[in-house]
Amino acid sequence: MSRQARPVAGTPPARVDGRLKVTGQAAYAAEQDAHGAVRGAVHGVIVTSTVGKGRITGIDTEQAAAQPGVLAVISHLNAPKLPYRPYRGDSDPPRGERLRVFQDDRVRFFGQPVAVAVAETLEAAQHAASLVKVTYAGQRPATDLDAPAGPPNQSENYQRGDVDQALQRAHTRLERTYRLTRENHHPMEMHATIARWDGDRLTVWDKSQFVRTVRGDLATVFGIPAESVHVISPFVGGAFGSGLRAWPHVAVAALAARQVRRPVKVMLTRKQMFTSTGFRPVTEYKLTLGAERDGKLVAAVHDIRAETSTYEDYRETVLTQGQMTYTTPNVRQTYRSIPLDVSTPTWMRGPGAATAAYPIECAMDEMAYELGIDPIELRLRNEPERDPGTGVPFSTRRLRECLRIGARTVGWDDRDPKPRSARDGHWLVGTGVAVATYHTQRAPAEALARLEADGRALVECATSDMGPGTYTSMTQIAADALGLSVRAVRFQLGDSTMPLAPPHGGSMTMASVGSAVADTCDKLRRQAIALAVADPSSPLHGASPDDVVVRDGRLHLRDDPGRGESYRDLLARGKDGRLETRGGYTPGDEAERYSMHAYGAVFAQVAVDERLGMVRVRRLLGVYDAGRIINPRLAHSQAIGGLVGGIGMALLEHTVTDPRDGRIVNPNLADYLVPVNADVPDVNAIYLDGDDRTADPIGVKGLAEVVIVGVAPAIANAVFHATGRRVRDLPITIEALL
């Protein structure tokens, strides 16, 4: 059914929330008191442990508590015991251990919250926190994969075929070990929480990508019904996965607010972000590949170890790429998480996929050079017709097209494949390629839509927007379904009382929430049409609903545009002056019948200073098969962000831990390096026209995650082409190239 003359989905309107952000009117978590959402908030500053393992033997708060304006200094010595009642709701199973703050004297990692100073002003709270004296009976923490805190957790295993026999018969066999360092999330907005109690009801304004899991976790820790917790998060200034779960500071704010009977704001420092909000874990990836002389892969062995904390078993989805990216009849995989005395890792953009892509795509490049086959040709020779891991067909897979378009765009065929063959003065120049894949995730979602008396629409869902443009893309979907302009639709999100949404991560928001919004607004449009054709006062009375379309907020007959009326006129005759409905989306069994992924081919050109070993990225191009693109402007922004993040992963980002005490050595943006404008001279992305209706009703496949996958290996392969030096540890440092 035609809804309006010019659909806005697929066009690039500007962000609907852009003006709010650039004028400072968008209220982030730490600004809610300044914007009037909560009044009378006081400040909490967390005191963190200075040992990586051990026991607290004493806390002296006398001097801190005596300072003017200080309301309380809370630690395990005076904090109430939290009841911790397991909650079963619409979030993941809560991980209460990390939120049971100030409940005992045990120190599990360096930087663990051990106390909080609460005061009338931030300055008073900071000063009081600096005066808290904590003594410890410390132990040397285990912070290295080769010297863990305990035995490995139960391994994840996968196998198909006879790997050992296939490797024995292979023409060429590679055995390589790759190591990826720890990376920390560093969004512009620090994590912050404001908590307020009203009797037994708790309201928190939090930086969150999943308000319902924050609600569930807090309900668990404080032993109250989930309905008694209200989580609000209308704007998120970047998160990259760090906002997908509640962290200790959230519970600290709530506990302190209950203790002092005032709203309490806790905002982490940049230093505290290194130990308090998760990270991409250190991973060691041993990979063995076997291939025939013509490049056909015959076997692969993946042996993976990655860090986790001693109190939680965090694991990335790191096995998928090794099972389905290339046709390999014999595969064996083992993944072990290693408990260390560190805080818990968490999802970071492209979790699992970006990790696995580095060893797999670098090893494919190494195999290509061993066999004397072009790296793109080797990949094409191993392109599967069906998913090798499951045997089911792909919903769509246009990786060949991505590779060929990218190769043509960057002039791949003009490249001399010999390492150290291209120069620009004292710079060695190289070009590399890597493949990107990310599984298409969908989850149940709901939405509410309402047509107001003025003919405008309000749509709500408890999803989030950490930067990809959820406000805008959902407004576009709703506008098309309702036959309205973008200006006539207002989309609201970030509130746990709104209809159900899945986590705002894993590239599932557009597929899940977008499908729910489309369904809900379709229902509302049909409801309005049904009301009109049944209303004797309507010009459309007696018409067939199938003959009525809505364009620019006006209902009319498809073949007689003059016969019709506006939403506003229709609603003016109703007793309520509005129409409202709820709808949603629940995935079917498509994921069992099809292999659904977004794909990409990443091309990198680098220059390496022959004398100094410095690497400079000169060009990055990603070509993606990501289904239907709802907003090309937002999609391009997503790609640029992911590609730039991949530069950081490849060349710069590296969290350094002192093994003596678990201290982070570089907990600031002066020593923990991230890409800046000078590191990003030419970055671009191409999206193939696509529409995957197998994946979901609106044809999208998700693109936020796939755009960082494959970037690091493409850069590493380009560095090899430039220098002849193969670097298997990330980041690629000057020392590794000298």
XYZ file of C-alpha atoms in Angstrom:
738
model
C 0.000 0.000 0.000
C 1.347 3.410 -0.914
C 1.597 5.564 2.173
C 3.031 8.824 0.956
C 4.376 10.274 -2.257
C 8.042 10.236 -1.331
C 9.142 7.706 1.306
C 11.742 9.118 3.674
C 13.346 5.768 4.518
C 16.365 5.517 2.258
C 16.905 9.287 2.203
C 19.467 11.233 4.277
C 17.606 13.758 6.449
C 19.654 15.424 9.179
C 19.452 14.118 12.733
C 16.207 15.166 14.360
C 18.071 15.592 17.676
C 21.017 17.407 16.120
C 19.974 20.915 17.148
C 19.421 19.812 20.752
C 22.931 18.403 20.890
C 24.809 21.263 19.287
C 22.971 23.852 21.399
C 23.480 21.996 24.680
C 19.785 21.313 25.222
C 20.193 17.522 25.164
C 20.432 16.408 28.793
C 22.887 13.579 29.452
C 22.941 11.545 32.649
C 25.183 13.867 34.674
C 23.237 16.929 33.500
C 19.754 15.910 34.570
C 19.896 17.985 37.752
C 21.062 21.064 35.844
C 18.206 20.605 33.355
C 15.637 20.350 36.142
C 14.698 16.668 35.870
C 15.819 16.091 39.459
C 16.285 18.675 42.191
C 18.435 18.798 45.284
C 21.062 16.348 44.071
C 24.260 16.051 46.083
C 27.531 14.563 44.883
C 29.207 11.227 45.464
C 32.889 10.621 44.721
C 34.121 7.040 44.756
C 37.288 5.953 46.556
C 38.925 3.052 44.720
C 41.329 0.358 45.857
C 45.063 0.801 45.391
C 45.840 -2.911 45.456
C 44.801 -5.511 42.925
C 43.961 -8.285 45.353
C 43.640 -8.733 49.083
C 41.643 -7.551 52.083
C 40.833 -4.155 53.528
C 42.283 -3.998 57.030
C 41.112 -0.506 57.925
C 39.296 2.584 56.691
C 39.811 5.889 58.466
C 37.049 8.334 57.523
C 37.229 10.664 60.516
C 38.986 13.532 58.793
C 36.903 13.196 55.641
C 33.601 13.143 57.497
C 34.542 16.273 59.443
C 34.864 18.448 56.329
C 32.228 21.164 55.723
C 29.369 20.006 53.508
C 30.132 16.292 53.840
C 26.980 14.258 54.434
C 28.401 10.742 54.694
C 31.367 8.512 53.957
C 30.098 5.029 53.185
C 32.125 1.809 53.071
C 31.639 -1.833 54.020
C 32.013 -0.753 57.648
C 28.724 1.168 57.700
C 26.851 0.301 54.497
C 23.553 -1.571 54.851
C 23.601 -5.193 53.822
C 21.929 -5.567 50.467
C 19.293 -8.318 50.342
C 20.091 -9.478 46.777
C 16.941 -11.273 45.687
C 17.333 -12.983 42.309
C 15.190 -11.288 39.705
C 13.726 -12.949 36.651
C 12.404 -10.455 34.189
C 12.876 -9.210 30.661
C 16.615 -8.595 30.974
C 19.524 -10.967 30.912
C 20.120 -12.838 34.193
C 21.467 -10.138 36.531
C 25.103 -10.293 37.513
C 24.643 -9.192 41.087
C 28.171 -9.877 42.303
C 29.635 -6.806 40.610
C 26.872 -4.589 42.015
C 26.989 -5.739 45.625
C 29.121 -2.767 46.587
C 30.546 -2.250 50.083
C 29.391 -5.651 51.318
C 32.707 -7.122 52.503
C 36.416 -6.359 52.902
C 37.578 -8.308 49.870
C 39.441 -6.580 47.006
C 39.048 -8.339 43.666
C 40.783 -5.884 41.314
C 42.735 -2.644 41.283
C 40.347 0.305 41.170
C 37.458 -1.481 42.870
C 35.121 0.912 44.729
C 35.845 0.671 48.468
C 34.067 3.805 49.718
C 32.100 6.841 48.589
C 32.183 10.365 49.982
C 28.882 12.239 49.689
C 28.770 16.020 50.005
C 26.736 19.070 49.085
C 29.181 20.075 46.335
C 31.414 18.170 43.966
C 34.500 19.930 45.309
C 33.674 18.983 48.899
C 33.056 15.378 47.899
C 36.335 15.217 45.970
C 38.247 16.662 48.893
C 36.618 14.294 51.359
C 37.360 11.298 49.134
C 41.025 12.316 49.033
C 41.130 12.245 52.832
C 39.815 8.695 53.226
C 42.674 6.465 54.377
C 42.437 2.793 53.477
C 44.902 0.087 54.549
C 45.171 -3.342 53.007
C 46.581 -6.790 53.418
C 47.511 -7.028 49.776
C 48.502 -9.968 47.604
C 50.142 -10.029 44.202
C 47.318 -10.217 41.651
C 47.241 -12.526 38.663
C 46.975 -10.332 35.555
C 48.591 -12.468 32.833
C 47.033 -15.271 30.773
C 50.076 -17.438 31.443
C 49.827 -17.034 35.230
C 46.081 -17.068 35.958
C 44.252 -16.734 39.257
C 42.810 -20.208 38.858
C 42.175 -22.964 36.324
C 40.543 -22.031 33.008
C 36.783 -21.951 32.954
C 34.989 -24.682 31.060
C 35.960 -24.496 27.401
C 33.674 -23.978 24.430
C 34.373 -26.496 21.677
C 33.369 -27.027 18.073
C 34.462 -29.625 15.525
C 33.578 -30.869 12.082
C 35.455 -33.386 9.944
C 38.806 -35.072 10.604
C 41.137 -32.139 11.222
C 44.340 -34.014 12.014
C 44.197 -36.219 8.933
C 43.382 -33.252 6.682
C 46.339 -31.278 8.040
C 48.693 -34.197 7.423
C 47.634 -34.335 3.771
C 47.593 -30.559 3.199
C 49.998 -29.099 0.647
C 50.738 -26.053 2.831
C 50.337 -25.740 6.568
C 50.588 -22.564 8.660
C 50.801 -22.428 12.441
C 50.599 -18.918 13.848
C 49.850 -17.224 17.164
C 48.220 -13.795 17.294
C 47.738 -11.672 20.387
C 45.266 -8.846 20.819
C 45.772 -6.443 23.680
C 43.176 -5.036 26.046
C 41.232 -2.048 24.722
C 39.102 0.288 26.813
C 35.934 2.119 25.867
C 36.465 5.849 25.801
C 33.298 7.639 24.735
C 33.160 11.408 25.097
C 30.531 11.185 27.839
C 31.765 9.742 31.114
C 29.577 7.190 32.824
C 27.359 8.830 35.405
C 24.262 8.065 37.477
C 21.837 10.160 39.501
C 19.734 8.115 41.930
C 16.676 9.211 43.886
C 14.470 7.250 46.281
C 10.798 8.007 46.846
C 9.946 5.639 49.647
C 10.676 2.182 48.263
C 10.683 3.359 44.660
C 13.984 4.096 42.959
C 14.523 6.399 39.978
C 17.896 6.527 38.270
C 19.110 8.717 35.443
C 21.884 6.650 33.929
C 24.128 6.415 30.880
C 22.763 3.177 29.499
C 22.342 1.194 26.298
C 19.786 -1.086 27.973
C 17.551 0.575 30.552
C 15.678 -2.622 31.347
C 18.741 -4.565 32.398
C 19.737 -1.688 34.695
C 16.245 -1.895 36.159
C 16.546 -5.642 36.650
C 20.010 -5.475 38.168
C 19.051 -2.779 40.668
C 15.890 -4.659 41.588
C 18.040 -7.714 42.252
C 20.585 -5.943 44.410
C 18.120 -3.960 46.500
C 15.545 -6.733 46.746
C 12.642 -4.749 45.340
C 10.227 -5.457 42.485
C 11.444 -4.438 39.046
C 8.357 -2.249 38.713
C 9.699 -0.161 41.608
C 12.784 0.838 39.599
C 12.505 3.549 36.946
C 15.526 4.028 34.651
C 15.780 7.089 32.397
C 18.429 7.602 29.701
C 17.289 9.889 26.871
C 20.758 10.724 25.518
C 23.981 8.724 25.521
C 27.220 10.367 24.456
C 28.841 7.272 22.991
C 29.279 3.912 24.710
C 30.504 1.230 22.223
C 29.223 -1.535 24.517
C 30.174 -0.101 27.898
C 26.562 0.896 28.542
C 25.060 -2.552 27.980
C 25.090 -3.435 31.661
C 24.980 -1.707 35.024
C 28.357 -1.119 36.670
C 29.264 -0.676 40.363
C 28.908 3.106 40.343
C 25.190 2.717 39.542
C 24.653 0.717 42.724
C 26.911 3.114 44.664
C 24.713 6.061 43.665
C 21.535 4.224 44.659
C 22.980 3.000 47.940
C 24.281 6.461 48.847
C 20.968 8.112 47.945
C 19.117 5.766 50.269
C 21.652 6.411 53.027
C 21.606 10.224 52.928
C 17.933 10.511 51.872
C 18.838 12.848 49.025
C 19.322 12.351 45.286
C 22.987 11.490 44.700
C 25.003 12.009 41.535
C 28.064 9.863 40.869
C 30.192 10.591 37.828
C 33.262 8.540 37.024
C 36.583 10.133 36.188
C 38.424 9.187 33.025
C 40.842 7.203 35.175
C 38.014 5.267 36.797
C 36.620 4.377 33.378
C 39.630 2.101 32.877
C 38.618 -0.216 35.719
C 34.890 0.378 36.115
C 33.064 -0.005 32.793
C 34.561 -2.997 31.001
C 36.963 -3.473 28.103
C 37.821 -5.694 25.147
C 39.767 -8.555 26.754
C 43.317 -9.618 26.043
C 43.072 -12.558 23.656
C 45.635 -15.093 22.463
C 44.559 -16.795 19.259
C 46.534 -19.776 17.925
C 45.511 -20.638 14.391
C 46.596 -23.501 12.156
C 45.526 -23.523 8.499
C 45.960 -26.249 5.915
C 45.441 -25.677 2.182
C 45.820 -27.443 -1.147
C 48.171 -26.124 -3.806
C 45.287 -24.287 -5.501
C 44.493 -22.438 -2.283
C 41.441 -24.435 -1.238
C 41.374 -24.620 2.563
C 41.138 -28.145 3.921
C 41.493 -27.683 7.672
C 41.678 -25.119 10.458
C 42.437 -25.340 14.175
C 41.492 -22.397 16.392
C 42.820 -22.426 19.970
C 41.713 -19.290 21.807
C 42.343 -17.947 25.306
C 40.935 -14.690 26.661
C 40.892 -12.948 30.017
C 37.911 -12.651 32.328
C 37.489 -11.694 35.981
C 37.535 -14.145 38.874
C 33.966 -13.270 39.836
C 32.299 -13.410 36.391
C 32.868 -15.507 33.295
C 32.627 -13.069 30.403
C 33.013 -14.579 26.934
C 32.957 -13.086 23.481
C 31.173 -14.730 20.577
C 34.523 -15.435 19.019
C 33.966 -18.794 17.279
C 31.466 -17.842 14.556
C 33.928 -16.374 12.031
C 36.075 -19.505 12.069
C 33.057 -21.662 11.295
C 31.397 -19.789 8.428
C 33.653 -17.254 6.712
C 35.379 -19.705 4.359
C 34.710 -23.161 2.950
C 36.777 -25.399 5.231
C 35.584 -29.007 5.564
C 37.586 -29.787 8.699
C 37.523 -27.365 11.648
C 38.321 -27.675 15.334
C 37.866 -24.823 17.838
C 38.546 -24.452 21.535
C 37.827 -21.276 23.492
C 38.886 -20.915 27.126
C 38.228 -17.927 29.381
C 41.033 -17.417 31.900
C 40.159 -15.965 35.349
C 42.389 -13.066 36.364
C 42.359 -10.515 39.174
C 40.884 -7.818 36.941
C 37.500 -6.177 36.559
C 35.111 -7.858 34.166
C 35.535 -7.331 30.406
C 32.476 -6.530 28.357
C 31.221 -6.079 24.836
C 33.171 -3.602 22.734
C 32.263 -2.636 19.185
C 32.315 -5.716 16.967
C 32.684 -8.050 19.980
C 34.060 -11.448 19.055
C 33.955 -10.745 15.337
C 36.593 -7.996 15.378
C 38.721 -10.192 17.644
C 38.486 -13.279 15.436
C 38.890 -11.364 12.180
C 42.433 -10.329 13.054
C 44.010 -13.801 13.206
C 41.814 -15.302 10.492
C 42.306 -12.516 7.958
C 46.020 -12.132 8.687
C 46.494 -15.890 8.347
C 44.641 -15.834 5.030
C 47.052 -13.144 3.862
C 50.001 -15.232 5.020
C 48.621 -18.273 3.218
C 48.193 -16.245 0.026
C 51.862 -15.259 0.079
C 52.949 -18.820 0.890
C 51.041 -20.134 -2.143
C 51.752 -17.224 -4.478
C 48.038 -16.472 -4.911
C 46.533 -13.001 -4.868
C 44.922 -12.396 -1.435
C 41.550 -11.504 -2.958
C 41.651 -14.488 -5.300
C 42.413 -16.807 -2.366
C 39.329 -15.552 -0.572
C 37.164 -15.931 -3.668
C 38.334 -19.514 -4.152
C 37.130 -20.304 -0.654
C 33.755 -18.557 -0.859
C 31.029 -20.945 0.376
C 27.685 -21.479 -1.341
C 26.011 -22.357 1.984
C 27.018 -21.708 5.583
C 29.786 -24.275 6.245
C 29.037 -24.276 9.971
C 25.328 -24.992 9.821
C 24.700 -26.166 6.270
C 21.808 -23.745 5.808
C 21.611 -21.238 2.937
C 22.583 -17.601 3.357
C 19.762 -15.078 3.448
C 22.028 -12.955 1.267
C 25.801 -13.046 0.826
C 27.362 -10.556 -1.567
C 30.927 -10.697 -0.333
C 32.260 -11.358 -3.832
C 30.675 -8.109 -4.959
C 32.132 -6.240 -1.987
C 35.613 -7.510 -2.795
C 35.375 -6.730 -6.491
C 33.938 -3.238 -6.058
C 36.553 -2.438 -3.431
C 39.383 -3.785 -5.555
C 38.272 -1.727 -8.534
C 37.867 1.408 -6.418
C 41.345 1.261 -4.853
C 43.124 0.064 -7.994
C 44.089 -3.292 -6.500
C 45.132 -4.790 -9.847
C 47.784 -2.087 -10.250
C 49.446 -3.156 -7.002
C 52.760 -4.993 -7.217
C 52.215 -7.933 -4.821
C 55.873 -8.087 -3.822
C 56.539 -6.655 -0.313
C 58.635 -3.487 -0.162
C 57.924 -2.850 -3.831
C 56.324 0.599 -3.525
C 57.982 3.735 -2.186
C 57.224 7.388 -1.700
C 60.544 8.911 -0.714
C 61.554 7.355 2.611
C 58.046 5.936 3.080
C 57.334 2.305 2.240
C 53.808 2.006 0.827
C 51.556 -1.051 1.047
C 47.953 -2.083 0.452
C 46.064 -4.789 2.322
C 42.627 -6.348 2.357
C 40.465 -8.208 4.859
C 36.946 -9.585 5.014
C 34.355 -8.508 7.577
C 31.303 -10.430 8.774
C 28.862 -9.911 11.627
C 25.843 -12.043 12.440
C 22.431 -10.418 12.042
C 20.680 -10.358 15.406
C 16.998 -9.755 16.049
C 15.038 -9.747 19.295
C 11.460 -9.084 20.406
C 10.553 -5.410 20.570
C 7.411 -3.379 21.132
C 6.307 0.170 20.434
C 3.464 2.528 21.197
C 2.163 4.984 18.617
C -0.358 7.761 19.061
C -1.945 10.228 16.657
C -2.578 13.492 18.456
C -5.433 15.912 17.864
C -3.174 18.173 15.787
C -2.454 15.345 13.347
C 1.067 14.766 14.599
C 2.325 11.424 15.901
C 4.170 10.295 19.004
C 6.017 6.956 18.981
C 7.713 5.415 22.014
C 10.051 2.504 22.726
C 12.503 1.814 25.563
C 15.485 1.622 23.237
C 18.558 3.888 23.324
C 20.585 6.141 21.079
C 24.302 6.205 21.838
C 25.097 7.963 18.588
C 23.983 5.946 15.539
C 20.880 8.091 15.081
C 18.074 5.979 16.542
C 15.880 9.032 17.042
C 16.168 9.860 13.343
C 15.952 6.423 11.741
C 12.922 5.428 13.828
C 11.249 8.715 12.962
C 11.772 7.889 9.279
C 10.267 4.419 9.639
C 7.288 5.816 11.552
C 6.768 8.664 9.089
C 6.589 6.286 6.147
C 4.205 3.908 7.886
C 1.870 6.730 8.949
C 2.090 8.769 5.773
C 3.510 11.774 7.604
C 6.501 14.035 7.164
C 9.488 13.593 9.460
C 8.613 16.903 11.125
C 5.188 15.562 12.099
C 6.595 12.583 14.042
C 8.220 12.620 17.467
C 10.056 9.486 18.609
C 10.847 9.017 22.296
C 13.184 6.478 23.867
C 15.401 5.754 26.864
C 12.814 5.095 29.588
C 12.207 1.729 31.262
C 8.456 2.433 31.465
C 8.211 2.525 27.680
C 7.469 -0.565 25.573
C 10.020 -3.388 25.511
C 13.276 -3.030 23.562
C 16.313 -5.297 23.296
C 19.832 -4.098 24.147
C 21.029 -1.195 22.028
C 23.989 -3.181 20.769
C 24.904 -6.109 18.558
C 23.543 -4.239 15.517
C 20.040 -5.368 16.464
C 18.264 -2.056 17.100
C 17.279 -1.208 13.544
C 16.121 -4.738 12.748
C 14.219 -5.235 16.005
C 12.953 -1.830 17.086
C 12.585 -0.639 13.505
C 10.394 -3.634 12.683
C 8.338 -3.017 15.833
C 7.882 0.664 14.958
C 6.856 -0.225 11.394
C 4.319 -2.767 12.647
C 2.874 -0.398 15.253
C 2.557 2.544 12.904
C 1.080 0.346 10.165
C -1.591 -0.724 12.665
C -2.259 2.873 13.665
C -2.608 3.989 10.051
C -5.022 1.131 9.334
C -6.947 2.018 12.499
C -7.349 5.589 11.294
C -8.474 4.408 7.859
C -11.007 2.030 9.421
C -12.368 4.872 11.541
C -12.748 7.113 8.501
C -14.551 4.633 6.248
C -16.946 3.762 9.084
C -17.722 7.407 9.948
C -20.785 8.819 8.174
C -19.309 12.303 8.546
C -16.118 11.378 6.712
C -15.676 11.984 2.973
C -14.287 8.442 2.913
C -17.402 6.851 4.411
C -18.226 3.569 2.736
C -14.953 3.294 0.832
C -12.901 0.129 0.871
C -9.976 0.463 3.299
C -7.720 -1.052 0.647
C -8.447 1.901 -1.634
C -7.372 4.512 0.941
C -3.822 5.842 1.165
C -2.256 8.439 3.453
C 0.067 11.114 2.143
C 1.403 14.046 4.143
C -1.107 13.367 6.891
C -4.125 13.265 4.573
C -6.249 10.185 3.969
C -7.705 9.933 0.459
C -8.746 7.485 -2.217
C -5.868 6.253 -4.312
C -7.754 6.934 -7.556
C -9.554 10.084 -6.378
C -7.150 12.283 -4.355
C -9.815 14.950 -3.962
C -11.946 12.678 -1.789
C -10.387 12.594 1.623
C -9.557 14.376 4.863
C -6.632 14.956 7.195
C -5.795 13.048 10.351
C -6.585 16.259 12.241
C -10.114 16.548 10.803
C -10.806 12.875 11.431
C -9.670 13.015 15.045
C -11.529 16.262 15.741
C -14.810 14.359 15.487
C -13.759 11.673 17.976
C -14.483 11.898 21.673
C -10.835 11.418 22.666
C -9.254 13.503 19.931
C -6.525 10.915 19.473
C -5.829 7.370 18.361
C -3.356 5.047 20.064
C -2.167 1.505 19.548
C 0.642 -0.843 20.473
C 2.466 -3.244 18.224
C 5.669 -5.165 18.033
C 7.975 -7.609 16.366
C 8.941 -11.113 17.373
C 11.497 -12.961 15.225
C 10.440 -16.262 13.756
C 12.596 -19.280 12.994
C 14.504 -17.537 10.191
C 17.795 -17.854 12.072
C 17.366 -21.620 12.111
C 16.568 -21.831 8.399
C 19.046 -19.248 7.120
C 22.511 -17.953 7.882
C 22.105 -14.203 8.278
C 25.097 -11.887 8.348
C 26.262 -8.475 7.233
C 29.430 -8.569 5.124
C 32.200 -6.242 4.146
C 35.544 -5.966 2.397
C 38.046 -3.549 3.936
C 40.964 -2.092 1.984
C 43.816 -0.204 3.645
C 46.767 1.691 2.225
C 49.540 2.562 4.646
C 52.903 4.266 4.535
C 55.684 3.175 6.912
C 58.662 5.427 7.595
C 61.612 3.210 6.717
C 63.904 4.930 9.211
C 61.561 5.397 12.172
C 59.013 2.577 11.834
C 56.047 4.959 12.083
C 52.863 3.764 10.364
C 50.496 6.219 8.735
C 47.184 5.164 7.255
C 46.735 6.908 3.926
C 43.448 5.394 2.849
C 40.700 3.180 4.242
C 37.748 1.904 2.246
C 34.979 -0.383 3.397
C 32.443 -1.917 1.008
C 29.439 -3.416 2.800
C 26.484 -5.694 2.198
C 24.269 -4.612 5.110
C 20.794 -4.969 3.656
C 18.523 -1.976 3.312
C 20.000 1.371 4.361
C 17.382 3.487 6.112
C 19.452 6.690 6.256
C 22.580 6.888 4.064
C 23.918 9.858 6.031
C 23.731 7.983 9.331
C 25.123 4.834 7.712
C 28.119 6.733 6.376
C 28.728 8.210 9.819
C 28.571 4.719 11.332
C 31.103 3.421 8.841
C 33.522 6.290 9.405
C 33.329 5.738 13.160
C 33.940 2.006 12.846
C 36.826 2.401 10.421
C 38.467 4.989 12.662
C 37.969 2.672 15.638
C 39.765 0.001 13.637
C 42.741 2.327 13.193
C 42.922 2.607 16.968
C 42.708 -1.163 17.352
C 45.459 -1.730 14.786
C 47.982 0.951 15.652
C 47.287 2.812 18.879
C 45.034 1.457 21.613
C 46.732 -0.538 24.344
C 45.793 -0.701 28.028
C 48.955 -1.450 30.014
C 48.770 -3.247 33.368
C 51.499 -3.286 36.006
C 51.722 -6.998 36.967
C 52.929 -6.170 40.468
C 49.668 -4.666 41.677
C 47.206 -4.682 38.759
C 47.391 -0.907 38.339
C 46.592 0.515 34.916
C 49.732 2.371 33.850
C 48.150 4.605 31.212
C 44.689 5.589 32.561
C 44.289 8.788 30.552
C 43.934 9.960 26.973
C 47.482 11.312 26.936
C 48.993 7.838 27.294
C 46.141 5.657 26.039
C 46.188 6.710 22.412
C 43.141 6.957 20.177
C 42.992 8.190 16.575
C 42.728 11.925 15.937
C 41.999 13.823 12.733
C 45.635 13.668 11.637
C 45.428 9.863 11.688
C 42.413 9.765 9.361
C 43.218 11.383 6.002
C 40.974 9.409 3.577
C 38.273 7.162 5.015
C 35.225 6.156 3.019
C 32.511 3.528 2.756
C 30.303 2.103 0.036
C 27.025 0.319 0.787
C 25.554 -2.073 -1.733
C 21.878 -1.628 -2.533
C 20.133 -4.361 -0.571
C 16.906 -5.487 1.050
C 16.988 -8.674 3.136
C 13.351 -9.439 3.980
C 14.363 -12.855 5.282
C 16.225 -11.162 8.102
C 13.346 -8.916 9.197
C 10.262 -7.148 7.825
C 12.088 -3.916 6.967
C 15.013 -5.604 5.175
C 17.966 -4.375 7.258
C 20.899 -6.475 8.473
C 22.659 -4.187 10.941
C 25.817 -2.217 10.253
C 27.197 -0.672 13.456
C 29.351 -3.686 14.340
C 30.496 -4.942 10.937
C 32.172 -1.618 10.082
C 34.964 -2.159 12.631
C 35.452 -5.845 11.798
C 38.339 -6.466 9.423
C 39.915 -3.028 9.732
C 42.828 -4.082 11.945
C 43.854 -7.049 9.751
C 43.528 -4.977 6.587
C 45.977 -2.471 8.093
C 48.291 -5.244 9.328
C 48.291 -6.874 5.898
C 49.084 -3.495 4.333
C 51.983 -3.059 6.765
C 53.365 -6.430 5.662
C 53.003 -5.498 2.006
C 54.844 -2.248 2.694
C 57.666 -3.632 4.835
C 57.835 -7.415 4.474
C 57.504 -7.550 8.283
C 54.617 -9.636 9.618
C 53.306 -8.314 12.948
C 50.991 -10.679 14.807
C 50.474 -8.681 18.006
C 48.184 -5.680 18.325
C 48.698 -2.826 18.342
C 51.410 -2.630 15.687
C 54.108 -0.540 17.348
C 57.209 1.224 16.136
C 59.299 -1.275 18.108
C 57.805 -4.169 16.148
C 58.874 -2.610 12.853
C 62.406 -1.475 13.699
